[in-house]
Amino acid sequence: MIYRTLFVFVAIIALAACQPQKKEINYPKTDLAAAPLIPKPVKTIATQSAFGLDAQTAIYTSTNDPAFEAVGQFLSEKIKGKTGLDLAVNNTSDATVERLIFINQSDSTDLATPESYQLYIKKDSILLNAKTAEGAFRGIQTLRQLIPEQSNDTLTDHPLWVIPSGKIMDAPKYAYRGSMLDVSRHFFSVDEVKKYIDAMAYYKMNTLHLHLSDDQGWRIEIKSWPKLTEVGGATEVGGGEGGFYTQEDYKDLVAYAAKHHITIVPEIDMPGHTNAASVSYPFLNGNGKKVEPYTGTQVGFSTFDAQKDTVYSFLDDVIGEIAAMSPGPYFHIGGDESHVTKKSDYILFIEKVEKIVQKHGKRMVGWNEIAQAKIDPSTIAQLWSNPKDAENAAANGSKIIMSPAHKAYLDMQYDSLTKFGLHWASYIPVDVGYNWDPETIVENLPKESILGIEAPLWSETISNIAELEYLAFPRLIGYAELGWSPTEHLNWEDYKERLAKQAAYLEKMNINYYPSKLIDWKKD
Ligand code: ACM
């Protein structure tokens, strides 16, 4: 099959070579090494010529894996959105084709990870090699970023977008590159989350963690326990109407994320942060007080009753229903700030819930506090507050997701004047969010223990998508680079020039980014 696709590729190149040559075009932007790519690729070699993307360009893909064809279709859709060009995918009978983009499944040993890709851009062809459709998908984000916003206006009857020629060899630093949305303190709709996924994908992030429950709201339909959403879904911080995802909504989000090669990590936070669940079913409550709906922003007052069997059978149902809809490998159980759970109860609870998560075929993830329990080495700890917990979990064989609040929390204000966000961990200006190294921020953490990084966005102070985006952008883009690019490429002065040039994309996507004065934004 590979030989057949390669034959088609060679035949099409030969066909293209036989077409009458167009007049040589004087390309204005032909230095691949100067392209403002984010994340910065591992290796770029510029050849100072260009590929002209135009109506005579076609897309071909390996056809032995339908997921490669889907990547070709995705690229075609995005090219159409950016340029208006309607490029056919895998139409081998079109004789007007002069240039081609070939997305090829390759078994090259140079492709070291499933997300690695190689991009060869020549005058008449672009070849993208990847082992998996996931790698091909990461590669086409690079290609999307290389297509200029404006066509070359020297040829008005023949609009053409100039893509600089050369080679890119690329692979991610970390397997896990994520962000979290807190849809519990304030609810965000399916379409709003999809818009966030679009931007994450453009910058090669691969994991979206959804914080689906907290004291102020329960956001995911559980068919066996309907009051969770009927009662627990009807509140949010500040007294708004709340909301929740039906199981159909959630499956729709999972499928949309999968199309963008993004894994959803569902979180049900427990044993603390559980007031909304206990309001729905008071037998769950373990703090000895009468439960009332809560719409404030305090933390640490709620807990499940860790001593009751009925709590664990409830959790078996909840985790089972969510796990069945979540194709990804992870289930996040929260575990943070359980200040009113007795320590022995907390440990008992985490260990019992870990078994339930595993029974449903998932790997447990929890905030760093879970390292106080005897967790399985397959369980992942997410560092947000206490570096010692991360060290202990790693010493026990667990992988760590790096989300130190003072560097990676998207809900921290940029500075004392910015309208939304908090500052209990720090102010995080755009440069501070970028200028840290996940490998040295915790003293005794071996770098092999780091699974990746995640930028969480808590929503106590934001209640609509414009406010969400104001906190997330542009910082999310920096975290995407920290997660992907090799440490030696991380340089604020270089990054800020490339970030400045993201304004055109952000504005075209109608993303409400914070126009930090540290950046000399370039809008075209
Ligand atoms: C957290 O910020 N409580 C994980």
Short mmCIF file of C-alpha atoms and ligand atoms in Angstrom, two decimals:
data_model
loop_
_atom_site.label_atom_id
_atom_site.label_comp_id
_atom_site.label_asym_id
_atom_site.label_seq_id
_atom_site.Cartn_x
_atom_site.Cartn_y
_atom_site.Cartn_z
CA MET A 1 0.00 0.00 0.00
CA ILE A 2 2.85 2.38 0.87
CA TYR A 3 4.40 1.65 -2.51
CA ARG A 4 1.11 2.40 -4.23
CA THR A 5 0.79 5.78 -2.53
CA LEU A 6 4.42 6.56 -3.21
CA PHE A 7 3.87 5.67 -6.84
CA VAL A 8 0.91 8.05 -7.01
CA PHE A 9 3.06 10.72 -5.38
CA VAL A 10 5.90 10.27 -7.87
CA ALA A 11 3.45 10.16 -10.79
CA ILE A 12 1.82 13.39 -9.67
CA ILE A 13 5.18 15.14 -9.29
CA ALA A 14 6.05 14.01 -12.82
CA LEU A 15 2.72 15.34 -14.06
CA ALA A 16 3.28 18.65 -12.33
CA ALA A 17 6.76 18.90 -13.83
CA CYS A 18 5.29 18.55 -17.35
CA GLN A 19 3.01 21.57 -16.93
CA PRO A 20 4.12 24.75 -18.73
CA GLN A 21 6.31 26.73 -16.33
CA LYS A 22 4.87 29.88 -14.84
CA LYS A 23 6.82 33.08 -14.85
CA GLU A 24 9.29 33.14 -11.96
CA ILE A 25 7.76 34.91 -9.00
CA ASN A 26 9.68 37.24 -6.81
CA TYR A 27 8.71 35.93 -3.38
CA PRO A 28 8.83 38.48 -0.59
CA LYS A 29 8.96 36.08 2.35
CA THR A 30 11.09 33.08 1.59
CA ASP A 31 13.10 32.56 4.76
CA LEU A 32 11.69 29.57 6.59
CA ALA A 33 14.01 30.20 9.53
CA ALA A 34 12.34 33.61 10.04
CA ALA A 35 8.79 32.24 10.13
CA PRO A 36 7.08 33.07 13.44
CA LEU A 37 6.23 29.48 14.34
CA ILE A 38 4.93 28.64 17.80
CA PRO A 39 5.96 26.23 19.23
CA LYS A 40 9.42 26.68 17.72
CA PRO A 41 10.35 23.46 15.89
CA VAL A 42 13.29 21.32 16.91
CA LYS A 43 15.17 21.85 13.64
CA THR A 44 14.57 24.20 10.71
CA ILE A 45 16.65 24.40 7.56
CA ALA A 46 15.73 27.20 5.18
CA THR A 47 16.39 26.91 1.44
CA GLN A 48 15.35 30.48 0.49
CA SER A 49 12.79 29.63 -2.15
CA ALA A 50 9.05 29.09 -1.84
CA PHE A 51 6.00 27.01 -2.57
CA GLY A 52 3.11 28.96 -4.08
CA LEU A 53 -0.17 27.79 -2.61
CA ASP A 54 -2.88 28.46 -5.20
CA ALA A 55 -5.98 27.01 -6.87
CA GLN A 56 -3.85 24.50 -8.78
CA THR A 57 -2.64 22.92 -5.54
CA ALA A 58 -4.05 19.58 -4.42
CA ILE A 59 -3.76 17.56 -1.23
CA TYR A 60 -2.97 13.84 -1.24
CA THR A 61 -2.60 11.54 1.72
CA SER A 62 -1.66 7.96 2.42
CA THR A 63 -4.89 6.04 1.99
CA ASN A 64 -4.13 2.96 4.06
CA ASP A 65 -5.24 4.78 7.23
CA PRO A 66 -8.51 6.77 7.04
CA ALA A 67 -7.22 8.99 9.85
CA PHE A 68 -4.57 10.34 7.43
CA GLU A 69 -7.30 11.23 4.94
CA ALA A 70 -9.14 12.99 7.77
CA VAL A 71 -6.01 15.07 8.44
CA GLY A 72 -5.93 15.98 4.73
CA GLN A 73 -9.58 17.05 4.90
CA PHE A 74 -8.89 19.11 8.03
CA LEU A 75 -6.03 20.89 6.26
CA SER A 76 -8.23 21.54 3.23
CA GLU A 77 -10.96 23.07 5.45
CA LYS A 78 -8.47 25.31 7.24
CA ILE A 79 -6.86 26.44 3.98
CA LYS A 80 -10.31 27.29 2.68
CA GLY A 81 -11.08 29.29 5.84
CA LYS A 82 -7.82 31.23 5.57
CA THR A 83 -7.47 31.75 1.82
CA GLY A 84 -10.80 30.83 0.19
CA LEU A 85 -9.01 28.16 -1.89
CA ASP A 86 -10.96 24.93 -2.18
CA LEU A 87 -8.32 22.20 -2.46
CA ALA A 88 -9.35 18.67 -3.37
CA VAL A 89 -8.13 15.79 -1.21
CA ASN A 90 -7.08 12.54 -2.89
CA ASN A 91 -8.65 13.36 -6.24
CA THR A 92 -6.17 11.68 -8.60
CA SER A 93 -8.11 12.46 -11.77
CA ASP A 94 -7.64 16.25 -11.71
CA ALA A 95 -5.35 17.19 -14.63
CA THR A 96 -5.11 20.88 -13.64
CA VAL A 97 -3.00 20.16 -10.58
CA GLU A 98 0.41 21.82 -10.65
CA ARG A 99 1.53 21.62 -7.04
CA LEU A 100 0.81 19.18 -4.31
CA ILE A 101 0.83 18.67 -0.61
CA PHE A 102 1.39 15.02 0.29
CA ILE A 103 0.66 13.78 3.81
CA ASN A 104 2.50 10.52 4.07
CA GLN A 105 2.50 7.74 6.60
CA SER A 106 6.16 6.90 7.10
CA ASP A 107 7.93 4.26 9.13
CA SER A 108 11.18 6.24 9.20
CA THR A 109 13.12 5.61 12.40
CA ASP A 110 13.85 9.35 12.51
CA LEU A 111 10.25 9.79 13.61
CA ALA A 112 10.89 9.02 17.26
CA THR A 113 7.49 9.72 18.81
CA PRO A 114 3.90 9.32 17.59
CA GLU A 115 3.70 13.12 17.35
CA SER A 116 6.95 13.60 15.44
CA TYR A 117 6.79 14.87 11.88
CA GLN A 118 9.07 15.96 9.04
CA LEU A 119 8.07 18.68 6.64
CA TYR A 120 9.85 19.12 3.28
CA ILE A 121 8.78 22.23 1.42
CA LYS A 122 9.97 22.57 -2.17
CA LYS A 123 8.88 24.76 -5.05
CA ASP A 124 6.25 22.40 -6.40
CA SER A 125 5.61 20.01 -3.57
CA ILE A 126 5.22 19.78 0.15
CA LEU A 127 5.85 16.41 1.76
CA LEU A 128 4.76 15.81 5.33
CA ASN A 129 5.95 12.55 6.91
CA ALA A 130 4.59 11.17 10.15
CA LYS A 131 4.22 7.77 11.71
CA THR A 132 0.71 8.39 12.94
CA ALA A 133 -2.21 10.62 12.02
CA GLU A 134 -1.54 12.43 15.29
CA GLY A 135 1.94 13.34 14.08
CA ALA A 136 0.53 14.39 10.71
CA PHE A 137 -2.01 16.56 12.54
CA ARG A 138 0.74 18.32 14.52
CA GLY A 139 2.63 18.82 11.25
CA ILE A 140 -0.25 20.48 9.45
CA GLN A 141 -0.47 23.04 12.26
CA THR A 142 3.03 24.10 11.26
CA LEU A 143 1.89 24.33 7.67
CA ARG A 144 -1.17 26.39 8.65
CA GLN A 145 1.08 28.81 10.51
CA LEU A 146 3.33 29.14 7.46
CA ILE A 147 0.49 30.27 5.19
CA PRO A 148 0.47 34.07 5.25
CA GLU A 149 -2.74 35.95 6.05
CA GLN A 150 -2.44 37.86 2.76
CA SER A 151 -1.96 36.49 -0.73
CA ASN A 152 0.85 37.84 -2.88
CA ASP A 153 -0.78 40.94 -4.37
CA THR A 154 1.59 41.29 -7.31
CA LEU A 155 -0.56 38.86 -9.31
CA THR A 156 -4.13 40.02 -8.90
CA ASP A 157 -5.56 37.49 -11.37
CA HIS A 158 -3.74 34.63 -9.71
CA PRO A 159 -3.89 34.83 -5.93
CA LEU A 160 -1.08 32.84 -4.42
CA TRP A 161 0.09 32.34 -0.85
CA VAL A 162 3.84 32.12 -0.42
CA ILE A 163 5.15 29.36 1.85
CA PRO A 164 8.91 29.53 2.46
CA SER A 165 10.85 26.43 1.42
CA GLY A 166 13.09 24.19 3.50
CA LYS A 167 12.92 21.34 5.98
CA ILE A 168 11.47 21.07 9.45
CA MET A 169 12.21 18.09 11.73
CA ASP A 170 10.05 18.27 14.79
CA ALA A 171 8.94 16.35 17.87
CA PRO A 172 7.47 17.32 21.24
CA LYS A 173 9.49 17.61 24.42
CA TYR A 174 6.63 16.26 26.56
CA ALA A 175 3.91 13.72 25.79
CA TYR A 176 1.37 15.71 27.84
CA ARG A 177 0.70 19.34 26.90
CA GLY A 178 -2.52 20.58 28.32
CA SER A 179 -4.83 23.15 29.71
CA MET A 180 -7.72 22.89 32.15
CA LEU A 181 -11.05 24.67 32.08
CA ASP A 182 -13.00 25.02 35.33
CA VAL A 183 -16.57 24.73 34.01
CA SER A 184 -17.84 24.32 37.55
CA ARG A 185 -17.41 27.72 39.21
CA HIS A 186 -18.90 29.17 36.03
CA PHE A 187 -20.30 27.05 33.25
CA PHE A 188 -19.04 27.31 29.67
CA SER A 189 -21.04 25.96 26.73
CA VAL A 190 -20.04 23.20 24.32
CA ASP A 191 -19.39 25.79 21.59
CA GLU A 192 -17.19 27.87 23.89
CA VAL A 193 -15.12 24.84 24.83
CA LYS A 194 -14.82 23.93 21.13
CA LYS A 195 -13.46 27.38 20.38
CA TYR A 196 -10.81 26.83 23.07
CA ILE A 197 -9.95 23.43 21.54
CA ASP A 198 -9.45 25.10 18.13
CA ALA A 199 -6.76 27.37 19.56
CA MET A 200 -5.12 24.61 21.62
CA ALA A 201 -4.81 22.47 18.50
CA TYR A 202 -3.28 25.32 16.47
CA TYR A 203 -0.45 25.48 19.03
CA LYS A 204 -0.05 21.66 19.22
CA MET A 205 -1.48 21.12 22.68
CA ASN A 206 -2.91 17.64 23.10
CA THR A 207 -4.87 17.43 26.36
CA LEU A 208 -7.91 19.29 27.71
CA HIS A 209 -8.68 18.66 31.38
CA LEU A 210 -12.28 19.52 32.29
CA HIS A 211 -12.94 20.32 35.96
CA LEU A 212 -16.52 19.04 35.94
CA SER A 213 -17.51 19.31 39.58
CA ASP A 214 -16.87 21.52 42.57
CA ASP A 215 -18.70 23.06 45.53
CA GLN A 216 -20.58 25.47 43.29
CA GLY A 217 -21.78 23.18 40.52
CA TRP A 218 -21.96 19.67 39.04
CA ARG A 219 -21.66 19.81 35.23
CA ILE A 220 -21.97 16.32 33.76
CA GLU A 221 -25.14 14.27 33.42
CA ILE A 222 -25.00 10.97 35.33
CA LYS A 223 -27.97 8.85 34.28
CA SER A 224 -27.99 6.71 37.43
CA TRP A 225 -27.92 9.78 39.73
CA PRO A 226 -30.05 12.42 37.95
CA LYS A 227 -30.22 14.96 40.79
CA LEU A 228 -26.51 15.69 40.37
CA THR A 229 -27.37 17.88 37.42
CA GLU A 230 -31.03 18.67 38.28
CA VAL A 231 -29.98 20.11 41.65
CA GLY A 232 -26.19 20.35 41.62
CA GLY A 233 -26.06 21.73 38.07
CA ALA A 234 -28.36 24.69 38.83
CA THR A 235 -25.87 26.88 40.73
CA GLU A 236 -22.63 28.73 40.05
CA VAL A 237 -20.42 31.37 41.66
CA GLY A 238 -22.28 34.64 42.06
CA GLY A 239 -25.76 33.08 41.84
CA GLY A 240 -26.09 32.58 38.05
CA GLU A 241 -28.08 29.77 36.54
CA GLY A 242 -25.24 27.22 36.15
CA GLY A 243 -25.68 24.56 33.50
CA PHE A 244 -24.37 21.13 32.62
CA TYR A 245 -23.36 18.90 29.74
CA THR A 246 -25.78 16.13 28.82
CA GLN A 247 -24.03 12.88 28.00
CA GLU A 248 -24.66 13.68 24.32
CA ASP A 249 -22.97 17.08 24.78
CA TYR A 250 -20.00 15.46 26.46
CA LYS A 251 -19.65 12.84 23.72
CA ASP A 252 -19.85 15.63 21.16
CA LEU A 253 -16.99 17.44 22.95
CA VAL A 254 -14.92 14.25 23.18
CA ALA A 255 -15.43 13.62 19.43
CA TYR A 256 -14.57 17.23 18.54
CA ALA A 257 -11.42 17.02 20.66
CA ALA A 258 -10.50 13.67 19.04
CA LYS A 259 -10.82 15.24 15.59
CA HIS A 260 -8.17 17.72 16.83
CA HIS A 261 -6.06 14.88 18.32
CA ILE A 262 -6.79 16.23 21.78
CA THR A 263 -7.61 13.95 24.72
CA ILE A 264 -10.23 15.03 27.25
CA VAL A 265 -9.35 14.33 30.89
CA PRO A 266 -12.55 14.40 32.98
CA GLU A 267 -12.22 15.48 36.61
CA ILE A 268 -14.64 14.80 39.43
CA ASP A 269 -13.05 16.59 42.38
CA MET A 270 -13.26 14.70 45.70
CA PRO A 271 -13.39 14.09 48.63
CA GLY A 272 -13.35 17.89 49.13
CA HIS A 273 -14.89 20.38 46.69
CA THR A 274 -18.06 18.27 46.79
CA ASN A 275 -20.78 20.55 48.12
CA ALA A 276 -22.83 20.47 44.88
CA ALA A 277 -22.85 16.65 44.91
CA SER A 278 -23.86 16.57 48.57
CA VAL A 279 -26.64 19.12 48.02
CA SER A 280 -27.98 16.75 45.36
CA TYR A 281 -27.62 13.62 47.55
CA PRO A 282 -27.09 14.54 51.22
CA PHE A 283 -26.02 11.00 52.23
CA LEU A 284 -22.67 11.75 50.55
CA ASN A 285 -21.81 14.53 52.98
CA GLY A 286 -19.19 13.88 55.60
CA ASN A 287 -18.68 17.26 57.28
CA GLY A 288 -21.50 16.80 59.80
CA LYS A 289 -23.29 19.98 58.77
CA LYS A 290 -26.53 20.58 56.89
CA VAL A 291 -25.69 21.11 53.22
CA GLU A 292 -26.93 24.18 51.38
CA PRO A 293 -26.24 25.32 47.82
CA TYR A 294 -23.04 27.37 47.70
CA THR A 295 -22.24 30.22 45.32
CA GLY A 296 -19.30 31.86 47.09
CA THR A 297 -15.59 31.32 46.46
CA GLN A 298 -14.24 29.81 49.68
CA VAL A 299 -12.60 26.39 49.51
CA GLY A 300 -11.94 23.51 51.89
CA PHE A 301 -15.26 23.21 53.76
CA SER A 302 -16.86 20.18 52.08
CA THR A 303 -16.08 16.48 52.11
CA PHE A 304 -17.58 13.16 51.14
CA ASP A 305 -18.05 10.65 53.96
CA ALA A 306 -15.05 8.35 53.45
CA GLN A 307 -16.43 5.73 55.84
CA LYS A 308 -19.66 4.89 53.99
CA ASP A 309 -19.90 2.02 51.49
CA THR A 310 -22.76 3.80 49.75
CA VAL A 311 -20.38 6.66 48.86
CA TYR A 312 -18.13 4.21 47.01
CA SER A 313 -21.00 2.54 45.17
CA PHE A 314 -22.16 6.00 44.12
CA LEU A 315 -18.63 6.74 42.88
CA ASP A 316 -18.48 3.43 41.04
CA ASP A 317 -21.57 4.53 39.06
CA VAL A 318 -20.28 8.06 38.44
CA ILE A 319 -16.77 7.04 37.43
CA GLY A 320 -18.16 4.14 35.36
CA GLU A 321 -20.52 6.35 33.34
CA ILE A 322 -17.89 9.01 32.67
CA ALA A 323 -15.12 6.49 31.91
CA ALA A 324 -17.38 4.77 29.38
CA MET A 325 -17.70 8.06 27.45
CA SER A 326 -14.01 9.00 27.71
CA PRO A 327 -11.73 7.17 25.27
CA GLY A 328 -8.59 8.75 26.76
CA PRO A 329 -6.45 6.90 29.30
CA TYR A 330 -7.02 9.20 32.30
CA PHE A 331 -9.58 9.91 35.02
CA HIS A 332 -8.82 12.83 37.36
CA ILE A 333 -10.15 12.54 40.91
CA GLY A 334 -9.11 15.99 42.16
CA GLY A 335 -8.05 15.29 45.74
CA ASP A 336 -7.00 18.89 46.51
CA GLU A 337 -7.76 21.03 49.54
CA SER A 338 -9.75 18.43 51.50
CA HIS A 339 -9.24 20.48 54.64
CA VAL A 340 -12.17 19.02 56.60
CA THR A 341 -11.46 15.37 55.77
CA LYS A 342 -9.56 13.58 58.57
CA LYS A 343 -6.11 12.64 57.22
CA SER A 344 -6.71 8.90 57.76
CA ASP A 345 -10.05 9.18 55.96
CA TYR A 346 -8.43 11.09 53.12
CA ILE A 347 -5.83 8.37 52.62
CA LEU A 348 -8.44 5.61 52.81
CA PHE A 349 -10.59 7.48 50.30
CA ILE A 350 -7.84 8.08 47.72
CA GLU A 351 -6.73 4.45 47.86
CA LYS A 352 -10.28 3.13 47.45
CA VAL A 353 -11.14 5.51 44.63
CA GLU A 354 -7.91 4.63 42.81
CA LYS A 355 -9.14 1.02 42.66
CA ILE A 356 -12.50 2.12 41.25
CA VAL A 357 -10.78 4.22 38.57
CA GLN A 358 -8.57 1.28 37.64
CA LYS A 359 -11.54 -1.09 37.56
CA HIS A 360 -13.03 1.16 34.88
CA GLY A 361 -9.87 0.89 32.82
CA LYS A 362 -8.38 4.32 33.52
CA ARG A 363 -5.18 5.70 34.97
CA MET A 364 -5.84 7.91 37.97
CA VAL A 365 -4.68 11.53 38.01
CA GLY A 366 -4.96 13.72 41.10
CA TRP A 367 -3.69 17.04 42.44
CA ASN A 368 -0.40 16.75 44.34
CA GLU A 369 -2.06 16.07 47.72
CA ILE A 370 -2.82 12.50 46.60
CA ALA A 371 0.88 11.71 47.13
CA GLN A 372 0.06 11.53 50.87
CA ALA A 373 -1.70 8.23 50.14
CA LYS A 374 -0.02 5.03 48.98
CA ILE A 375 -0.74 5.52 45.30
CA ASP A 376 0.07 3.10 42.51
CA PRO A 377 3.10 4.01 40.33
CA SER A 378 0.74 4.18 37.34
CA THR A 379 -1.15 7.04 39.03
CA ILE A 380 -0.16 10.56 38.01
CA ALA A 381 0.25 13.49 40.41
CA GLN A 382 -0.40 17.03 39.19
CA LEU A 383 1.85 19.51 40.95
CA TRP A 384 0.12 22.79 41.79
CA SER A 385 1.24 23.68 45.33
CA ASN A 386 3.62 21.44 47.27
CA PRO A 387 6.86 20.41 45.54
CA LYS A 388 7.49 17.78 48.25
CA ASP A 389 4.36 15.90 47.16
CA ALA A 390 5.69 15.81 43.60
CA GLU A 391 9.07 14.55 44.80
CA ASN A 392 7.42 11.84 46.88
CA ALA A 393 5.13 10.73 44.08
CA ALA A 394 8.05 10.59 41.63
CA ALA A 395 10.16 8.61 44.13
CA ASN A 396 7.28 6.12 44.18
CA GLY A 397 7.41 5.80 40.38
CA SER A 398 4.55 8.15 39.47
CA LYS A 399 4.73 10.60 36.60
CA ILE A 400 4.14 14.28 37.32
CA ILE A 401 2.17 16.92 35.44
CA MET A 402 3.67 20.33 36.09
CA SER A 403 1.16 23.08 36.92
CA PRO A 404 2.92 25.19 39.58
CA ALA A 405 0.33 27.84 40.44
CA HIS A 406 2.81 30.74 40.61
CA LYS A 407 3.96 30.06 37.03
CA ALA A 408 1.23 28.14 35.20
CA TYR A 409 -2.18 29.18 36.58
CA LEU A 410 -4.04 31.05 33.87
CA ASP A 411 -6.37 32.61 36.44
CA MET A 412 -3.57 34.59 38.07
CA GLN A 413 -3.79 38.28 37.13
CA TYR A 414 -1.17 39.62 34.74
CA ASP A 415 -0.59 42.50 37.15
CA SER A 416 -2.45 44.47 39.83
CA LEU A 417 -4.41 46.41 37.21
CA THR A 418 -5.78 43.56 35.12
CA LYS A 419 -9.51 43.18 35.53
CA PHE A 420 -10.06 39.47 36.00
CA GLY A 421 -8.26 36.80 37.96
CA LEU A 422 -6.74 36.38 41.40
CA HIS A 423 -3.22 36.78 42.74
CA TRP A 424 -2.92 34.46 45.74
CA ALA A 425 -0.07 32.55 44.04
CA SER A 426 1.51 35.43 42.14
CA TYR A 427 0.92 37.96 39.42
CA ILE A 428 1.91 36.27 36.17
CA PRO A 429 2.85 38.73 33.40
CA VAL A 430 3.27 37.16 29.95
CA ASP A 431 7.07 36.92 30.29
CA VAL A 432 6.93 35.30 33.76
CA GLY A 433 4.46 32.72 32.45
CA TYR A 434 6.98 31.85 29.73
CA ASN A 435 10.27 32.16 31.60
CA TRP A 436 10.45 29.04 33.73
CA ASP A 437 11.74 25.55 33.26
CA PRO A 438 9.53 22.63 34.26
CA GLU A 439 12.72 20.61 34.75
CA THR A 440 14.29 22.80 37.40
CA ILE A 441 11.33 24.31 39.24
CA VAL A 442 11.15 21.39 41.69
CA GLU A 443 14.55 20.71 43.21
CA ASN A 444 14.70 16.94 43.41
CA LEU A 445 12.49 15.89 40.56
CA PRO A 446 14.20 13.75 37.92
CA LYS A 447 13.26 15.07 34.50
CA GLU A 448 12.24 11.58 33.37
CA SER A 449 9.39 11.82 35.90
CA ILE A 450 7.80 14.77 34.12
CA LEU A 451 4.91 13.70 31.92
CA GLY A 452 4.32 17.23 30.77
CA ILE A 453 2.79 20.56 31.64
CA GLU A 454 -0.71 21.88 32.04
CA ALA A 455 -2.05 25.43 32.41
CA PRO A 456 -5.25 25.39 34.48
CA LEU A 457 -7.85 28.15 34.21
CA TRP A 458 -10.04 28.44 37.32
CA SER A 459 -13.22 30.40 36.78
CA GLU A 460 -14.20 32.10 40.05
CA THR A 461 -13.73 35.55 38.46
CA ILE A 462 -14.78 34.91 34.86
CA SER A 463 -18.29 34.23 33.62
CA ASN A 464 -18.16 34.48 29.84
CA ILE A 465 -15.91 33.46 26.97
CA ALA A 466 -14.45 36.96 26.46
CA GLU A 467 -13.24 37.00 30.09
CA LEU A 468 -11.97 33.44 29.80
CA GLU A 469 -9.96 34.33 26.71
CA TYR A 470 -8.60 37.49 28.32
CA LEU A 471 -6.90 35.37 30.98
CA ALA A 472 -5.91 32.48 28.72
CA PHE A 473 -4.46 34.45 25.82
CA PRO A 474 -1.72 35.08 25.11
CA ARG A 475 -0.27 33.07 28.03
CA LEU A 476 -1.64 29.72 26.80
CA ILE A 477 0.51 30.08 23.68
CA GLY A 478 3.65 30.30 25.83
CA TYR A 479 2.72 27.15 27.74
CA ALA A 480 2.22 25.39 24.41
CA GLU A 481 5.82 26.28 23.50
CA LEU A 482 7.15 25.28 26.95
CA GLY A 483 5.54 21.88 26.51
CA TRP A 484 6.78 21.27 22.97
CA SER A 485 10.06 23.04 22.16
CA PRO A 486 13.52 21.95 23.31
CA THR A 487 14.85 23.91 26.27
CA GLU A 488 17.67 25.44 24.19
CA HIS A 489 15.07 27.12 21.94
CA LEU A 490 13.23 28.82 24.79
CA ASN A 491 14.20 32.46 24.70
CA TRP A 492 11.86 35.29 25.67
CA GLU A 493 13.36 37.88 23.29
CA ASP A 494 12.94 35.54 20.32
CA TYR A 495 9.55 34.25 21.52
CA LYS A 496 8.04 37.70 22.01
CA GLU A 497 8.72 38.59 18.35
CA ARG A 498 6.95 35.42 17.22
CA LEU A 499 4.12 36.00 19.72
CA ALA A 500 3.62 39.54 18.37
CA LYS A 501 2.81 38.00 15.00
CA GLN A 502 0.06 35.78 16.44
CA ALA A 503 -2.21 38.85 16.66
CA ALA A 504 -3.53 38.26 13.13
CA TYR A 505 -4.61 34.71 13.99
CA LEU A 506 -6.09 35.71 17.35
CA GLU A 507 -8.06 38.54 15.79
CA LYS A 508 -9.27 36.46 12.88
CA MET A 509 -10.45 33.79 15.34
CA ASN A 510 -12.17 36.51 17.38
CA ILE A 511 -10.14 35.57 20.47
CA ASN A 512 -10.18 38.30 23.11
CA TYR A 513 -6.51 38.31 24.11
CA TYR A 514 -4.94 40.56 26.73
CA PRO A 515 -2.88 43.10 24.74
CA SER A 516 0.14 43.01 27.05
CA LYS A 517 2.44 46.02 26.63
CA LEU A 518 5.41 43.68 26.79
CA ILE A 519 4.59 42.71 23.22
CA ASP A 520 4.81 44.91 20.13
CA TRP A 521 1.73 43.35 18.50
CA LYS A 522 1.83 43.02 14.71
CA LYS A 523 -1.63 42.78 13.29
CA ASP A 524 -0.89 41.87 9.66
C1 ACM B 1 -6.14 23.82 43.20
O1 ACM B 1 -5.79 24.92 42.73
N1 ACM B 1 -6.88 23.77 44.28
C2 ACM B 1 -5.75 22.57 42.56
#
